[in-house]
PDB file of C-alpha atoms in Angstrom:
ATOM      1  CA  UNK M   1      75.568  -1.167-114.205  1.00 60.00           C
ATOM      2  CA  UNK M   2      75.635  -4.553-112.181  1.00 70.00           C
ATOM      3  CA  UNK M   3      72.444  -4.112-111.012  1.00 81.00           C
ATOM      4  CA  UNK M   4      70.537  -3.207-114.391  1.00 84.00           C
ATOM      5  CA  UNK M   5      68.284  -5.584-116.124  1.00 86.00           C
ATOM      6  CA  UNK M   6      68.972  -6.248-119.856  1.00 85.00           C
ATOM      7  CA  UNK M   7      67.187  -7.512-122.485  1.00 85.00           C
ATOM      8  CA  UNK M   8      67.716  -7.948-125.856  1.00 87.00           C
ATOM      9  CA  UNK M   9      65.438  -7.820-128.855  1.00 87.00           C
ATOM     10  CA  UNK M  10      66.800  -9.854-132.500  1.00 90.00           C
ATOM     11  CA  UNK M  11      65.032  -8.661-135.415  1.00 90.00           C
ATOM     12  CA  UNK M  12      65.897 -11.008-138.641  1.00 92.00           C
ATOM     13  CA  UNK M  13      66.474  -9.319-142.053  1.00 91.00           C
ATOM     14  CA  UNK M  14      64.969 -12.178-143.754  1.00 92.00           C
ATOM     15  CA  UNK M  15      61.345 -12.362-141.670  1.00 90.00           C
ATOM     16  CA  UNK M  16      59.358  -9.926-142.673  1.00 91.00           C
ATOM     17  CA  UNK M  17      57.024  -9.131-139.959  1.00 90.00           C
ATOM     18  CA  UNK M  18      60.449  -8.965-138.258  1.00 90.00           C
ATOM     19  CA  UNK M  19      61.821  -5.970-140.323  1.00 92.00           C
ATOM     20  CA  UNK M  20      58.330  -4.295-140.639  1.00 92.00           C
ATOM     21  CA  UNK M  21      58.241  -4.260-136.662  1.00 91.00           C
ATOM     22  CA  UNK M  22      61.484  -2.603-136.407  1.00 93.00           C
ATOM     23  CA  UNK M  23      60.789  -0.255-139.383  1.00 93.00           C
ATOM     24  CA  UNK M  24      57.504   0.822-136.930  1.00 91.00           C
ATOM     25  CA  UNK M  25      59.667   1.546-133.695  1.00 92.00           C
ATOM     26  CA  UNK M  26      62.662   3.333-135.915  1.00 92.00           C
ATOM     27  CA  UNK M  27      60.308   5.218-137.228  1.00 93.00           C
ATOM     28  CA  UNK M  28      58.881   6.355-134.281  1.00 91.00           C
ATOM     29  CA  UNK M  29      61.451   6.791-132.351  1.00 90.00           C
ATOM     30  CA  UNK M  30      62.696   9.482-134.848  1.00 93.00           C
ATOM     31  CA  UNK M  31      59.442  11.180-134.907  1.00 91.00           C
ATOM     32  CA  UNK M  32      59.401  11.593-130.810  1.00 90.00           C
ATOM     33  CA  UNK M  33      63.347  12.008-130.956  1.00 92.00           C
ATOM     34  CA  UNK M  34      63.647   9.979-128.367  1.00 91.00           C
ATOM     35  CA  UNK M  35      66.185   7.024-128.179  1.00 91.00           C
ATOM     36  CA  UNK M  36      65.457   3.213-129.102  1.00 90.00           C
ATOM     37  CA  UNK M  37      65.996   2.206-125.206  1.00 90.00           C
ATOM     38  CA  UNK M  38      63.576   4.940-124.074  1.00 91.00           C
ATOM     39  CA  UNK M  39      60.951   4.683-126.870  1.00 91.00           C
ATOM     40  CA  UNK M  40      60.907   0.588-126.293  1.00 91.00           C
ATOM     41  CA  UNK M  41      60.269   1.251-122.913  1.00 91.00           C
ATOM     42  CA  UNK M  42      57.811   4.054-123.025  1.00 90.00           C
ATOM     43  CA  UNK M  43      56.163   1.814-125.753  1.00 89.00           C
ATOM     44  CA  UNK M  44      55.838  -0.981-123.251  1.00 88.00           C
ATOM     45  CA  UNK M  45      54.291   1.062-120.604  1.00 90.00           C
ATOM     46  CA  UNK M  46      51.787   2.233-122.619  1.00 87.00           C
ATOM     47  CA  UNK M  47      50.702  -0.887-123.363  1.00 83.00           C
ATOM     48  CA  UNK M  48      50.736  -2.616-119.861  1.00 82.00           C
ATOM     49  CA  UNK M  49      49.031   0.673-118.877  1.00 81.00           C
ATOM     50  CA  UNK M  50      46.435   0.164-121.128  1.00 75.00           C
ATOM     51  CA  UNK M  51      46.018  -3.405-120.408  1.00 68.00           C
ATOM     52  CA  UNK M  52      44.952  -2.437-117.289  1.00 65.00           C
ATOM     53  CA  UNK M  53      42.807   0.420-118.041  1.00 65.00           C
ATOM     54  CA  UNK M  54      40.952  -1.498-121.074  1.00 60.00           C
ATOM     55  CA  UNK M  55      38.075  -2.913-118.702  1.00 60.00           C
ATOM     56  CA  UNK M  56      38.062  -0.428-116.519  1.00 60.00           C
ATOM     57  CA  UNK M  57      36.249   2.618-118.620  1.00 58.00           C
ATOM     58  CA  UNK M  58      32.807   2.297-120.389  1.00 67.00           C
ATOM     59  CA  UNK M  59      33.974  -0.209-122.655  1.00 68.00           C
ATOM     60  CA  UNK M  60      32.602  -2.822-120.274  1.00 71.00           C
ATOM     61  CA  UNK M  61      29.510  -1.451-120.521  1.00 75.00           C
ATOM     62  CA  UNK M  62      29.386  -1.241-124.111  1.00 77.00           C
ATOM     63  CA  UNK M  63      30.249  -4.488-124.647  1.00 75.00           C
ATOM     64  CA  UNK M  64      27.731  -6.341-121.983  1.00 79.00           C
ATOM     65  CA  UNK M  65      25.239  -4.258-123.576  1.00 83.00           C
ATOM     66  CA  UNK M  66      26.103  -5.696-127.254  1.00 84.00           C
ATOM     67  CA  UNK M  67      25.639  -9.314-124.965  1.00 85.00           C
ATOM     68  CA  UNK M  68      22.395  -8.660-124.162  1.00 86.00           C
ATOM     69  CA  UNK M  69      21.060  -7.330-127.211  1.00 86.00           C
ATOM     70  CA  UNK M  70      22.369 -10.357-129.211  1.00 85.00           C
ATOM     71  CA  UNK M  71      20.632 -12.675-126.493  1.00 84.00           C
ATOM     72  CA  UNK M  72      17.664 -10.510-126.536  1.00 83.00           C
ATOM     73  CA  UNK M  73      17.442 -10.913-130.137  1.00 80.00           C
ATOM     74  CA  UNK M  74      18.289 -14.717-130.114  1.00 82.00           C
ATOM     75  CA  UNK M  75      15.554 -15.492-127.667  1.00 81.00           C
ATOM     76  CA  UNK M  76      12.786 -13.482-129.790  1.00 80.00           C
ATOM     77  CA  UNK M  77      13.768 -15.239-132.509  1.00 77.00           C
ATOM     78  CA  UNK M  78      13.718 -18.297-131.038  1.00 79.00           C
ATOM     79  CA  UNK M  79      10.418 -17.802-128.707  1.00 81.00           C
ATOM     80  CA  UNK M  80       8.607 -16.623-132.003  1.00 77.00           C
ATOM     81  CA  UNK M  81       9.096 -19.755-133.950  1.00 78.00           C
ATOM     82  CA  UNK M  82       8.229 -21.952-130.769  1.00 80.00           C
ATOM     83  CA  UNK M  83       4.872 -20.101-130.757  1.00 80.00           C
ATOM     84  CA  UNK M  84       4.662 -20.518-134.294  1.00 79.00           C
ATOM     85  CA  UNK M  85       5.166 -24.448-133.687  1.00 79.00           C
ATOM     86  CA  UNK M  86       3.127 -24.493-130.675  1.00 78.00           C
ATOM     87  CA  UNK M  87      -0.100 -22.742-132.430  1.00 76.00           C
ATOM     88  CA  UNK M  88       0.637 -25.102-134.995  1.00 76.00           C
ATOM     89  CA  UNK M  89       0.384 -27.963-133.247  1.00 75.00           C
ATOM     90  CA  UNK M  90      -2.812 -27.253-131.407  1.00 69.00           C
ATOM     91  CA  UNK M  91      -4.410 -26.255-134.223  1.00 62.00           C
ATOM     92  CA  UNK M  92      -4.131 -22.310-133.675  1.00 49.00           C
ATOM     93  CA  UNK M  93      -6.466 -22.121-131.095  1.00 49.00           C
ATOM     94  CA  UNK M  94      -6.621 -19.958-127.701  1.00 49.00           C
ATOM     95  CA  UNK M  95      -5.063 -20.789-125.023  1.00 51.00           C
ATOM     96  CA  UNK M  96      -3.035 -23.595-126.017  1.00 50.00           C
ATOM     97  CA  UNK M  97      -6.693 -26.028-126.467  1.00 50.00           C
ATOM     98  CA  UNK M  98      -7.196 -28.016-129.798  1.00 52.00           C
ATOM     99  CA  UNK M  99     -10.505 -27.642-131.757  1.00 52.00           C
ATOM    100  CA  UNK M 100     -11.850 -30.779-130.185  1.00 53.00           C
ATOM    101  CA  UNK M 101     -10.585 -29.911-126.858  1.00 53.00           C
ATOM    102  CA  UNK M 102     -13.152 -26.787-127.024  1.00 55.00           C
ATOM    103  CA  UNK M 103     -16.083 -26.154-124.597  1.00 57.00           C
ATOM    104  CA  UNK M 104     -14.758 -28.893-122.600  1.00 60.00           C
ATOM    105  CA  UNK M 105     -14.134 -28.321-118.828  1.00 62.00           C
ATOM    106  CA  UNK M 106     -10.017 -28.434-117.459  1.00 61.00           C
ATOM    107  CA  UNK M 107     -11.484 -32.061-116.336  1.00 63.00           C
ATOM    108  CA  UNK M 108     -12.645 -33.480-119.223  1.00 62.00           C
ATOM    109  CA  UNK M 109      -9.852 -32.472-121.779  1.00 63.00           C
ATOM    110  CA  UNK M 110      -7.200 -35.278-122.228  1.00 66.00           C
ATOM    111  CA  UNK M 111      -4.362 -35.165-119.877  1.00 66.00           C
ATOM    112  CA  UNK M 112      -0.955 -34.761-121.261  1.00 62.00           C
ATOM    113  CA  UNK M 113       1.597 -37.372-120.652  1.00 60.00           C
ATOM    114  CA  UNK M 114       3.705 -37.281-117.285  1.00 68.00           C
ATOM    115  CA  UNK M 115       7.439 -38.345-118.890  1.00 67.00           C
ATOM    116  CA  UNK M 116       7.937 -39.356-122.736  1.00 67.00           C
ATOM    117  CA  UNK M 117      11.236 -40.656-124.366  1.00 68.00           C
ATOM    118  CA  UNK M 118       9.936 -39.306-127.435  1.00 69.00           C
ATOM    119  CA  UNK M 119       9.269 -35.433-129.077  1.00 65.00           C
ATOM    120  CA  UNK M 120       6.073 -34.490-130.017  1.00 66.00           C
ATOM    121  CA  UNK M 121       6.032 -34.730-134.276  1.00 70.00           C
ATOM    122  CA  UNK M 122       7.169 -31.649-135.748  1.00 66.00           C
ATOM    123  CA  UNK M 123       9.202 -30.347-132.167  1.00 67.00           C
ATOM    124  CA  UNK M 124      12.438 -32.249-133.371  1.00 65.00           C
ATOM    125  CA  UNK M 125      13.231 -29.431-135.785  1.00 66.00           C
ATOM    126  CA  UNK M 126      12.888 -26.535-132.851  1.00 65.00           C
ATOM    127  CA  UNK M 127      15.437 -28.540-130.442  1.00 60.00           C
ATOM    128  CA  UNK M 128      18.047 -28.746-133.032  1.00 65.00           C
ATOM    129  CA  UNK M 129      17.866 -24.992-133.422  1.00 64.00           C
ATOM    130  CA  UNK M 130      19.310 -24.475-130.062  1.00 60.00           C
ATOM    131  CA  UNK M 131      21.884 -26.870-130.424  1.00 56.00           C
TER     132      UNK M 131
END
């Protein structure tokens, strides 16, 4: 008996998630007719047990494959309104060129800007969607 490990467990009449706790492992404990010390500690290795064996079946799988479907879904609805913006923008023409820009060679449209501190108008409202 030296050599045994002890703990105790206080449940107080007068906190109910207290009382409804030990209501749960009385109960139980009846219905496997086993005794509080051997129920508590069966009860405890179930759930280390488990612990362990939570990410190691399918359910990792299941739940990276929720992830990517929400990002999938996030990014289409996001790439969809940045087309809409961009074909907005340009005026709805092919291949990103504006109706002025057409029948003009690569050389002869106007260049776009290297570096600007500033949005295009109308492309503020698309970066505070991903923020």
């Amino acid at each position: 008996m030296a050599d045994d490990r002890i703990i105790t467990l206080r449940f107080k009449p007068k906190s109910v998630p207290d009382m409804e706790l030990y209501r749960n492992l009385e109960t139980e404990k009846k219905r496997l007719g086993l005794s509080m010390p051997a129920y508590v500690k069966n009860a405890l290795r179930q759930n280390f047990e488990s612990r362990e064996r939570m990410w190691t079946d399918g359910s990792v799988d299941v739940c990276m494959e929720r992830i990517r479907e929400i990002v999938h879904g996030e990014l289409a609805l996001h790439s969809a309104a940045v087309s809409e913006m961009l074909g907005k923008m340009t005026g709805g023409a092919a291949n990103g060129i504006g109706k002025a820009e057409w029948g003009k060679t690569p050389d002869q449209r106007e260049k776009l800007p290297e570096y600007s501190d500033n949005f295009p108008e109308g492309l503020n409202g698309v970066l505070e969607k991903f923020m």
